[in-house]
Every structure is written in structure tokens, then in C-alpha cells.
């Protein structure tokens, strides 16, 4: 299926707030100044109440819970262009000084690696030991807020996603001897630590590809001596067939589609299917449009995501592959905060690609 060849792909990293915001705003909409004024006042009230509650040293969890809930409702109730105008107002409010004591919120907002959703941010909500110091060195209030943000439904779903990836790798290894696996945008590939197939040396190779050389270095250091090998590489390079990768029994992309507009996501899916052997699978995940932390993430974390429904996942699949040639399925994780798409190539396992 041909996709627009003129499609412009961003430089190495597609993770830019600008790109995600561009995807979200619909240029036909204009912001009504009167409505903006009303909504800004509504927002100010919500933020002032949270600030006062922090100043009174009320328990942090319920304050952030109430705040996140109100921000979700406000985001839901206003036009996307108007919401974009409200985001900087929230970010500049003095309540941010309290919220940024949370290591998760702070890391996301400050972006020490220069882009949103880096692998260390995931380590923070994975509660990975490598992030212990970042959490422990935060203030008491920061740790109390973290106790809430790290247990929010979207964080729980993110941890489940890591479990699902490890389970999918293990199932692949159970199905195919000497299985070959490719993780696109692998980050720190923390799912490898949960894989019994890797521990039992049942994999031939598990290649991780990421545009961030620091993450690639971390994977190669932490998983040295295993079947894992990380390499520098971008979605752009993949689309241009710049890497001699061979083919795989499982290719997956997690924590990536949330930044990809439909045409890029569909092209990546098409390209990924070329790397999948007959009988093999491509799995991709996306935060769903049912999450309720969206308003908090886009304001105080400055972490905009492209949220998708099951129908949106099907749109990507249908734009990329001929459904007569594959077996596809779309399903939600247990709390519906993440949606998964799985596309299996028909054919005999082990047949030539
Ligand atoms: C949220 S992390 C996901 C890590 C891991 N896959 C997981 O689910 O835990 C996002 C990763 O995508 C990588 N990334 C973003 N844009 C990319 C691109 N265009 N090409 C390759 N990697 C990219 C980032 O460097 C980062 O490590």
C-alpha cells in the first residue's frame, strides 16, 4: 500500500513537543478571547486551590489527584487550540514549585536529555534501582508526590507494558528456536531484565535500536555478555533502510508511537513488517485516549503524547498493510491506559522471508 512519499520526517528524534503539538492543534480553530478569559480564570482557581492546600501541608496525594482530575476535565472540555493557550499559564503558576519537587514531574519538565520521554524518565516510574538516587535525593514533599504520580494509572500501565514486552519475547522464544528480536526505540530495554528466555540463553539475538547514544551505551553496559546488542539508529534511518538488520521473529516498538503522527506510524509499520519473518510478529503500543493524567502530563510535566483509541490503532494498521496478508489484533492493557496493536505475518515459522 503506497503512503505519501512526500511525507516529511523530523530529524533523528521525532520526540519534540513542537511536533506533537502540531499534530494536536487543528488550524481551523481559532481561540475565542472571551472563552479563553473564562477558562483561564477557571484554571487559576484550580491551581490556587492546589497551592493553598500545599501551603497548608495537606497530604500530597489527594492534592495532586484532585488537580490532575480537574486538569483532565478542563482539557476535555475545551478546544485543542484553547488548551494549548492554557498550558503555559499552568506551567508559570507558583504551584509548579511544589509539583516540581516530585522527581518524576521534574525530570519530565526539565528534560535533561533534551527531549521528552527519555529512558531515565521511564526508569523513574519503573521504580528501577538506577533511579533510586534521583528519588532519594528529592525533598520529603517531592517523595510524597512521587508516591502518587508513580502509582497513577498511566504509570501502572507503563510498568505493565514492560511486563507484556518481556512476556511477548518469552512467548516468541517458546515458539521459535534461536529467536531473533528487534526493539525499536529501545531506551534502556528494561524488559530484558524480566525475560526468562534471555536469562536461559534461548535467544539468538535481541537487537535494540535507539537514537540516544547514552541509552545505547547503558544497554550495552548493563546487558554485556547476553544476546542483547544495542545500536544507534533512528526511525528515519529505519525508513531509509540504512541499517543491515536482517529479519526477526519479533519486532516491537514501545514508547514510540505516542510521538508519531499516523502517516509516520503507518510507514514505520510497513517497514517493520519487512523485517518480520513469516510467522513472526510486530507489536506496537500507544497510551490510550482514556488516560486521565493527560492534563497533568501536558502542563506540569510538559510531556505531550498522541493518545490513541483502538480505532486509531486500526487506522494505522489499515493504512500500512493488506489485512488479507496478516493476522492483526488490537487490545487494551488491564486498566485500558495503553492500547496494543499486534500484526502477525502469515506463513510457516522458519520459512524463508
Ligand atoms: C519512552 S522511551 C521508550 C523506551 C522503551 N522502549 C520502553 O518502552 O521502556 C522512548 C525512546 O524512544 C527513543 N526515540 C525517540 N524518537 C526516536 C526515533 N526517531 N528513532 C529512534 N529512537 C527514538 C528515545 O531515545 C527513547 O529512548
Short mmCIF file of C-alpha atoms and ligand atoms in Angstrom, two decimals:
data_model
loop_
_atom_site.label_atom_id
_atom_site.label_comp_id
_atom_site.label_asym_id
_atom_site.label_seq_id
_atom_site.Cartn_x
_atom_site.Cartn_y
_atom_site.Cartn_z
CA UNK A 1 0.00 0.00 0.00
CA UNK A 2 1.56 3.33 -1.04
CA UNK A 3 1.83 6.07 1.53
CA UNK A 4 2.58 9.69 0.77
CA UNK A 5 6.22 9.71 -0.43
CA UNK A 6 6.48 13.44 0.26
CA UNK A 7 5.87 12.83 3.94
CA UNK A 8 8.38 14.83 5.91
CA UNK A 9 10.11 13.01 8.70
CA UNK A 10 11.69 15.00 11.50
CA UNK A 11 15.45 14.80 12.12
CA UNK A 12 16.84 11.90 14.14
CA UNK A 13 14.41 12.28 17.01
CA UNK A 14 10.71 12.60 16.44
CA UNK A 15 10.14 13.45 20.05
CA UNK A 16 9.62 17.17 20.09
CA UNK A 17 6.80 18.99 21.84
CA UNK A 18 6.55 21.13 18.73
CA UNK A 19 5.84 18.14 16.52
CA UNK A 20 3.35 16.60 18.89
CA UNK A 21 1.61 19.94 19.39
CA UNK A 22 1.47 20.47 15.64
CA UNK A 23 -0.26 17.13 15.32
CA UNK A 24 -2.75 18.04 18.01
CA UNK A 25 -3.87 21.51 17.06
CA UNK A 26 -6.33 21.92 14.26
CA UNK A 27 -5.58 25.11 12.41
CA UNK A 28 -9.24 25.70 11.51
CA UNK A 29 -9.96 26.51 15.14
CA UNK A 30 -9.45 29.98 16.49
CA UNK A 31 -9.40 30.86 20.13
CA UNK A 32 -12.31 32.98 21.31
CA UNK A 33 -10.79 35.64 23.65
CA UNK A 34 -13.86 35.66 25.91
CA UNK A 35 -13.77 31.91 26.35
CA UNK A 36 -10.03 31.98 26.92
CA UNK A 37 -10.56 34.52 29.70
CA UNK A 38 -13.23 32.39 31.37
CA UNK A 39 -11.22 29.19 31.10
CA UNK A 40 -8.03 30.89 32.30
CA UNK A 41 -9.92 32.06 35.38
CA UNK A 42 -11.24 28.54 35.94
CA UNK A 43 -7.71 27.18 35.64
CA UNK A 44 -6.33 29.81 38.02
CA UNK A 45 -8.89 28.80 40.64
CA UNK A 46 -7.94 25.11 40.37
CA UNK A 47 -4.24 25.95 40.64
CA UNK A 48 -4.74 28.39 43.53
CA UNK A 49 -6.69 25.76 45.47
CA UNK A 50 -3.87 23.24 44.97
CA UNK A 51 -1.31 25.85 46.01
CA UNK A 52 -3.23 26.68 49.18
CA UNK A 53 -3.57 23.00 50.06
CA UNK A 54 0.20 22.51 49.67
CA UNK A 55 0.84 25.62 51.78
CA UNK A 56 -1.42 24.14 54.50
CA UNK A 57 0.68 20.96 54.27
CA UNK A 58 -2.30 18.78 53.44
CA UNK A 59 -1.46 15.23 52.23
CA UNK A 60 0.17 15.47 48.80
CA UNK A 61 -1.56 12.51 47.10
CA UNK A 62 -5.13 13.84 47.32
CA UNK A 63 -3.99 17.34 46.26
CA UNK A 64 -2.33 16.05 43.08
CA UNK A 65 -5.19 13.64 42.45
CA UNK A 66 -7.76 16.46 42.60
CA UNK A 67 -5.56 18.70 40.48
CA UNK A 68 -4.94 16.05 37.82
CA UNK A 69 -8.66 15.29 37.69
CA UNK A 70 -9.59 18.97 37.18
CA UNK A 71 -6.91 19.42 34.51
CA UNK A 72 -8.21 16.34 32.70
CA UNK A 73 -11.76 17.73 32.74
CA UNK A 74 -10.63 21.14 31.56
CA UNK A 75 -8.57 19.65 28.73
CA UNK A 76 -11.54 17.51 27.73
CA UNK A 77 -14.00 20.41 27.79
CA UNK A 78 -12.10 22.96 25.71
CA UNK A 79 -11.00 23.09 22.07
CA UNK A 80 -7.40 21.88 21.47
CA UNK A 81 -6.19 25.35 20.46
CA UNK A 82 -7.59 26.87 23.62
CA UNK A 83 -6.00 24.14 25.73
CA UNK A 84 -2.63 24.97 24.14
CA UNK A 85 -3.07 28.56 25.40
CA UNK A 86 -3.78 27.31 28.93
CA UNK A 87 -0.71 25.08 29.19
CA UNK A 88 1.86 27.90 29.69
CA UNK A 89 -0.44 29.58 32.23
CA UNK A 90 -0.38 26.41 34.33
CA UNK A 91 3.36 25.97 33.90
CA UNK A 92 4.02 29.53 35.11
CA UNK A 93 1.78 29.24 38.19
CA UNK A 94 3.56 29.16 41.58
CA UNK A 95 2.05 25.74 42.40
CA UNK A 96 4.62 24.35 39.93
CA UNK A 97 7.34 24.95 42.56
CA UNK A 98 5.67 22.35 44.76
CA UNK A 99 4.95 19.90 41.95
CA UNK A 100 8.47 20.02 40.56
CA UNK A 101 9.76 18.63 43.83
CA UNK A 102 8.44 15.30 42.55
CA UNK A 103 11.43 13.68 40.75
CA UNK A 104 9.12 12.27 38.05
CA UNK A 105 7.47 15.62 37.28
CA UNK A 106 10.78 17.50 37.49
CA UNK A 107 12.70 15.14 35.19
CA UNK A 108 9.95 15.24 32.64
CA UNK A 109 9.66 19.03 32.73
CA UNK A 110 13.40 19.77 32.71
CA UNK A 111 14.33 17.15 30.08
CA UNK A 112 18.00 16.68 30.98
CA UNK A 113 18.50 14.64 27.78
CA UNK A 114 16.90 17.37 25.68
CA UNK A 115 13.71 15.53 24.67
CA UNK A 116 10.53 14.21 26.26
CA UNK A 117 10.12 10.65 27.49
CA UNK A 118 13.77 9.64 27.78
CA UNK A 119 14.75 6.28 29.19
CA UNK A 120 15.69 7.67 32.61
CA UNK A 121 12.21 9.12 32.94
CA UNK A 122 10.90 5.62 32.39
CA UNK A 123 13.35 4.27 34.98
CA UNK A 124 11.85 6.74 37.45
CA UNK A 125 8.32 5.41 37.01
CA UNK A 126 9.51 1.82 36.54
CA UNK A 127 10.96 2.26 40.08
CA UNK A 128 14.17 0.85 38.66
CA UNK A 129 17.12 0.73 41.11
CA UNK A 130 19.12 3.01 38.80
CA UNK A 131 16.64 5.80 39.62
CA UNK A 132 16.76 5.26 43.41
CA UNK A 133 19.24 8.10 43.93
CA UNK A 134 17.14 10.56 41.92
CA UNK A 135 14.12 9.71 44.09
CA UNK A 136 16.01 9.54 47.41
CA UNK A 137 17.63 12.95 46.88
CA UNK A 138 14.23 14.63 46.43
CA UNK A 139 12.53 16.54 49.24
CA UNK A 140 10.06 14.83 51.57
CA UNK A 141 7.20 16.55 49.76
CA UNK A 142 8.68 15.50 46.40
CA UNK A 143 8.74 11.87 47.51
CA UNK A 144 5.16 12.14 48.76
CA UNK A 145 4.04 13.47 45.37
CA UNK A 146 6.06 10.74 43.66
CA UNK A 147 4.23 8.14 45.75
CA UNK A 148 1.11 9.39 43.96
CA UNK A 149 2.43 10.05 40.42
CA UNK A 150 4.30 6.75 40.23
CA UNK A 151 1.09 4.89 41.16
CA UNK A 152 -1.18 6.84 38.79
CA UNK A 153 -3.00 4.55 36.35
CA UNK A 154 -0.78 5.61 33.43
CA UNK A 155 2.38 4.72 35.38
CA UNK A 156 0.90 1.36 36.38
CA UNK A 157 0.06 0.74 32.71
CA UNK A 158 3.61 1.68 31.70
CA UNK A 159 5.00 -0.93 34.07
CA UNK A 160 2.55 -3.49 32.75
CA UNK A 161 3.71 -2.65 29.21
CA UNK A 162 7.25 -3.62 30.22
CA UNK A 163 5.90 -6.95 31.56
CA UNK A 164 3.93 -7.53 28.34
CA UNK A 165 7.05 -6.93 26.24
CA UNK A 166 9.10 -9.41 28.28
CA UNK A 167 6.26 -11.95 28.08
CA UNK A 168 5.99 -11.50 24.30
CA UNK A 169 9.72 -12.08 23.90
CA UNK A 170 9.47 -15.21 26.06
CA UNK A 171 6.49 -16.49 24.05
CA UNK A 172 8.44 -15.91 20.84
CA UNK A 173 11.37 -17.90 22.24
CA UNK A 174 8.98 -20.69 23.24
CA UNK A 175 7.62 -20.80 19.66
CA UNK A 176 10.88 -20.48 17.72
CA UNK A 177 14.29 -21.88 18.47
CA UNK A 178 17.08 -19.28 18.44
CA UNK A 179 14.57 -16.46 18.17
CA UNK A 180 15.67 -13.09 16.87
CA UNK A 181 14.12 -9.94 18.35
CA UNK A 182 14.28 -6.25 17.44
CA UNK A 183 13.23 -3.44 19.82
CA UNK A 184 12.74 -0.12 18.02
CA UNK A 185 13.37 2.89 20.31
CA UNK A 186 14.62 0.51 22.98
CA UNK A 187 15.50 3.11 25.64
CA UNK A 188 17.17 1.16 28.46
CA UNK A 189 15.46 -2.06 27.34
CA UNK A 190 14.45 -2.76 30.95
CA UNK A 191 12.08 -5.52 29.79
CA UNK A 192 15.21 -7.60 29.12
CA UNK A 193 15.72 -7.88 32.90
CA UNK A 194 12.32 -9.63 33.16
CA UNK A 195 12.82 -12.08 30.29
CA UNK A 196 13.38 -15.69 31.27
CA UNK A 197 14.29 -16.56 27.66
CA UNK A 198 17.20 -14.13 27.81
CA UNK A 199 18.35 -15.45 31.19
CA UNK A 200 18.17 -19.02 29.86
CA UNK A 201 20.14 -18.05 26.73
CA UNK A 202 17.30 -19.11 24.45
CA UNK A 203 17.59 -16.12 22.12
CA UNK A 204 19.91 -15.85 19.16
CA UNK A 205 19.91 -12.06 19.28
CA UNK A 206 17.91 -9.21 20.76
CA UNK A 207 18.80 -6.01 18.95
CA UNK A 208 17.84 -2.66 20.46
CA UNK A 209 17.80 0.42 18.30
CA UNK A 210 17.68 3.94 19.74
CA UNK A 211 18.52 7.45 18.63
CA UNK A 212 20.03 8.31 22.03
CA UNK A 213 23.67 7.15 22.25
CA UNK A 214 23.59 7.44 26.05
CA UNK A 215 20.75 4.89 26.22
CA UNK A 216 22.52 2.64 23.70
CA UNK A 217 25.67 2.77 25.87
CA UNK A 218 23.67 1.95 29.02
CA UNK A 219 22.07 -1.12 27.41
CA UNK A 220 25.40 -2.42 26.10
CA UNK A 221 26.99 -1.91 29.52
CA UNK A 222 24.15 -3.33 31.64
CA UNK A 223 23.46 -6.32 29.38
CA UNK A 224 27.02 -7.11 28.26
CA UNK A 225 27.59 -10.84 27.71
CA UNK A 226 23.95 -11.56 26.81
CA UNK A 227 22.24 -11.91 23.42
CA UNK A 228 21.36 -8.20 23.63
CA UNK A 229 23.10 -5.69 21.45
CA UNK A 230 22.03 -2.06 21.22
CA UNK A 231 22.85 0.18 18.30
CA UNK A 232 22.47 3.84 17.42
CA UNK A 233 19.65 4.23 14.97
CA UNK A 234 16.58 6.31 14.30
CA UNK A 235 13.14 5.77 12.83
CA UNK A 236 14.34 7.88 9.96
CA UNK A 237 17.29 5.57 9.31
CA UNK A 238 14.98 2.55 9.52
CA UNK A 239 12.62 4.07 6.97
CA UNK A 240 15.57 4.72 4.68
CA UNK A 241 16.76 1.14 5.13
CA UNK A 242 20.07 2.49 6.42
CA UNK A 243 20.86 -0.50 8.67
CA UNK A 244 21.64 -4.05 7.54
CA UNK A 245 19.48 -5.72 10.19
CA UNK A 246 18.30 -8.99 8.65
CA UNK A 247 14.94 -10.32 9.75
CA UNK A 248 13.33 -11.13 13.09
CA UNK A 249 10.74 -13.35 14.73
CA UNK A 250 9.55 -10.40 16.78
CA UNK A 251 9.85 -6.67 16.14
CA UNK A 252 8.30 -4.25 18.61
CA UNK A 253 8.05 -0.53 19.33
CA UNK A 254 7.09 0.66 22.79
CA UNK A 255 7.09 4.27 23.96
CA UNK A 256 7.46 5.49 20.39
CA UNK A 257 4.10 5.54 18.61
CA UNK A 258 2.87 8.04 21.23
CA UNK A 259 5.01 10.58 19.33
CA UNK A 260 4.32 9.51 15.76
CA UNK A 261 1.59 11.04 13.61
CA UNK A 262 -0.47 8.48 11.68
CA UNK A 263 1.43 8.68 8.34
CA UNK A 264 4.83 8.16 10.01
CA UNK A 265 3.44 5.41 12.23
CA UNK A 266 1.95 3.63 9.21
CA UNK A 267 5.18 3.90 7.25
CA UNK A 268 7.14 2.56 10.18
CA UNK A 269 4.70 -0.34 10.48
CA UNK A 270 5.13 -1.12 6.78
CA UNK A 271 8.89 -1.02 7.13
CA UNK A 272 8.83 -3.10 10.32
CA UNK A 273 6.80 -5.80 8.54
CA UNK A 274 9.63 -6.14 6.00
CA UNK A 275 11.85 -7.06 8.94
CA UNK A 276 9.43 -9.70 10.26
CA UNK A 277 9.94 -13.33 9.21
CA UNK A 278 6.98 -15.43 8.09
CA UNK A 279 5.03 -16.42 11.18
CA UNK A 280 6.63 -13.55 13.08
CA UNK A 281 5.01 -10.56 14.79
CA UNK A 282 5.18 -6.77 15.00
CA UNK A 283 3.86 -5.34 18.27
CA UNK A 284 3.33 -1.66 18.97
CA UNK A 285 1.93 0.14 21.99
CA UNK A 286 0.33 3.54 22.49
CA UNK A 287 -1.05 5.38 25.51
CA UNK A 288 -4.80 5.35 25.08
CA UNK A 289 -7.17 8.29 24.87
CA UNK A 290 -8.80 7.00 28.06
CA UNK A 291 -5.98 8.14 30.33
CA UNK A 292 -6.90 10.78 32.90
CA UNK A 293 -3.38 12.05 33.57
CA UNK A 294 -3.24 13.80 30.17
CA UNK A 295 -3.84 17.32 31.53
CA UNK A 296 -1.20 16.99 34.25
CA UNK A 297 1.31 15.46 31.84
CA UNK A 298 0.91 18.20 29.24
CA UNK A 299 1.15 21.02 31.78
CA UNK A 300 3.41 20.30 34.73
CA UNK A 301 5.40 17.53 33.03
CA UNK A 302 5.50 19.25 29.61
CA UNK A 303 5.04 15.76 28.16
CA UNK A 304 2.51 15.81 25.33
CA UNK A 305 1.60 12.47 23.82
CA UNK A 306 -0.52 11.49 20.85
CA UNK A 307 -3.19 9.42 22.60
CA UNK A 308 -4.99 6.75 20.58
CA UNK A 309 -8.14 4.66 20.71
CA UNK A 310 -8.42 1.10 19.39
CA UNK A 311 -9.92 2.61 16.21
CA UNK A 312 -6.89 4.87 15.81
CA UNK A 313 -4.63 1.81 16.09
CA UNK A 314 -6.67 0.10 13.38
CA UNK A 315 -6.30 3.21 11.21
CA UNK A 316 -2.51 2.85 11.39
CA UNK A 317 -2.69 -0.87 10.65
CA UNK A 318 -5.14 -0.46 7.77
CA UNK A 319 -3.04 2.33 6.23
CA UNK A 320 0.05 0.12 6.28
CA UNK A 321 -0.82 -3.48 5.50
CA UNK A 322 -3.11 -5.62 3.42
CA UNK A 323 -5.30 -7.29 6.03
CA UNK A 324 -5.56 -10.40 3.81
CA UNK A 325 -1.83 -10.99 4.25
CA UNK A 326 -1.63 -10.68 8.03
CA UNK A 327 -3.42 -11.57 11.24
CA UNK A 328 -3.92 -8.40 13.22
CA UNK A 329 -5.37 -7.71 16.61
CA UNK A 330 -5.80 -4.65 18.83
CA UNK A 331 -6.23 -4.96 22.58
CA UNK A 332 -6.02 -2.90 25.76
CA UNK A 333 -3.84 -3.48 28.79
CA UNK A 334 -5.63 -4.27 32.03
CA UNK A 335 -6.51 -0.69 33.05
CA UNK A 336 -7.05 0.47 29.43
CA UNK A 337 -4.42 3.21 29.73
CA UNK A 338 -2.33 1.58 26.98
CA UNK A 339 -3.57 0.04 23.74
CA UNK A 340 -1.60 -2.55 21.77
CA UNK A 341 -1.53 -3.50 18.10
CA UNK A 342 -0.18 -6.87 17.02
CA UNK A 343 0.36 -7.84 13.38
CA UNK A 344 1.45 -11.34 12.56
CA UNK A 345 2.86 -12.28 9.17
CA UNK A 346 1.24 -15.37 7.78
CA UNK A 347 3.47 -18.24 6.76
CA UNK A 348 5.44 -21.10 8.17
CA UNK A 349 7.78 -20.32 11.02
CA UNK A 350 11.32 -20.78 9.71
CA UNK A 351 10.31 -20.42 6.02
CA UNK A 352 12.46 -18.02 4.01
CA UNK A 353 11.37 -14.39 4.44
C1 LIG B 1 9.75 6.35 26.26
S1 LIG B 1 11.31 5.70 25.79
C2 LIG B 1 10.84 4.01 25.47
C3 LIG B 1 11.86 3.01 25.97
C4 LIG B 1 11.45 1.56 25.90
N1 LIG B 1 11.08 1.16 24.56
C5 LIG B 1 10.33 1.23 26.85
O1 LIG B 1 9.17 1.07 26.42
O2 LIG B 1 10.60 1.19 28.06
C6 LIG B 1 11.40 6.42 24.24
C7 LIG B 1 12.70 6.13 23.50
O3 LIG B 1 12.47 6.41 22.12
C8 LIG B 1 13.67 6.87 21.57
N2 LIG B 1 13.35 7.56 20.32
C9 LIG B 1 12.59 8.66 20.17
N3 LIG B 1 12.49 9.02 18.90
C10 LIG B 1 13.20 8.13 18.21
C11 LIG B 1 13.50 7.97 16.84
N4 LIG B 1 13.03 8.81 15.96
N5 LIG B 1 14.28 6.94 16.47
C12 LIG B 1 14.77 6.09 17.40
N6 LIG B 1 14.52 6.19 18.71
C13 LIG B 1 13.75 7.19 19.11
C14 LIG B 1 14.24 7.77 22.66
O4 LIG B 1 15.62 7.97 22.50
C15 LIG B 1 13.87 6.99 23.92
O5 LIG B 1 14.91 6.15 24.34
#
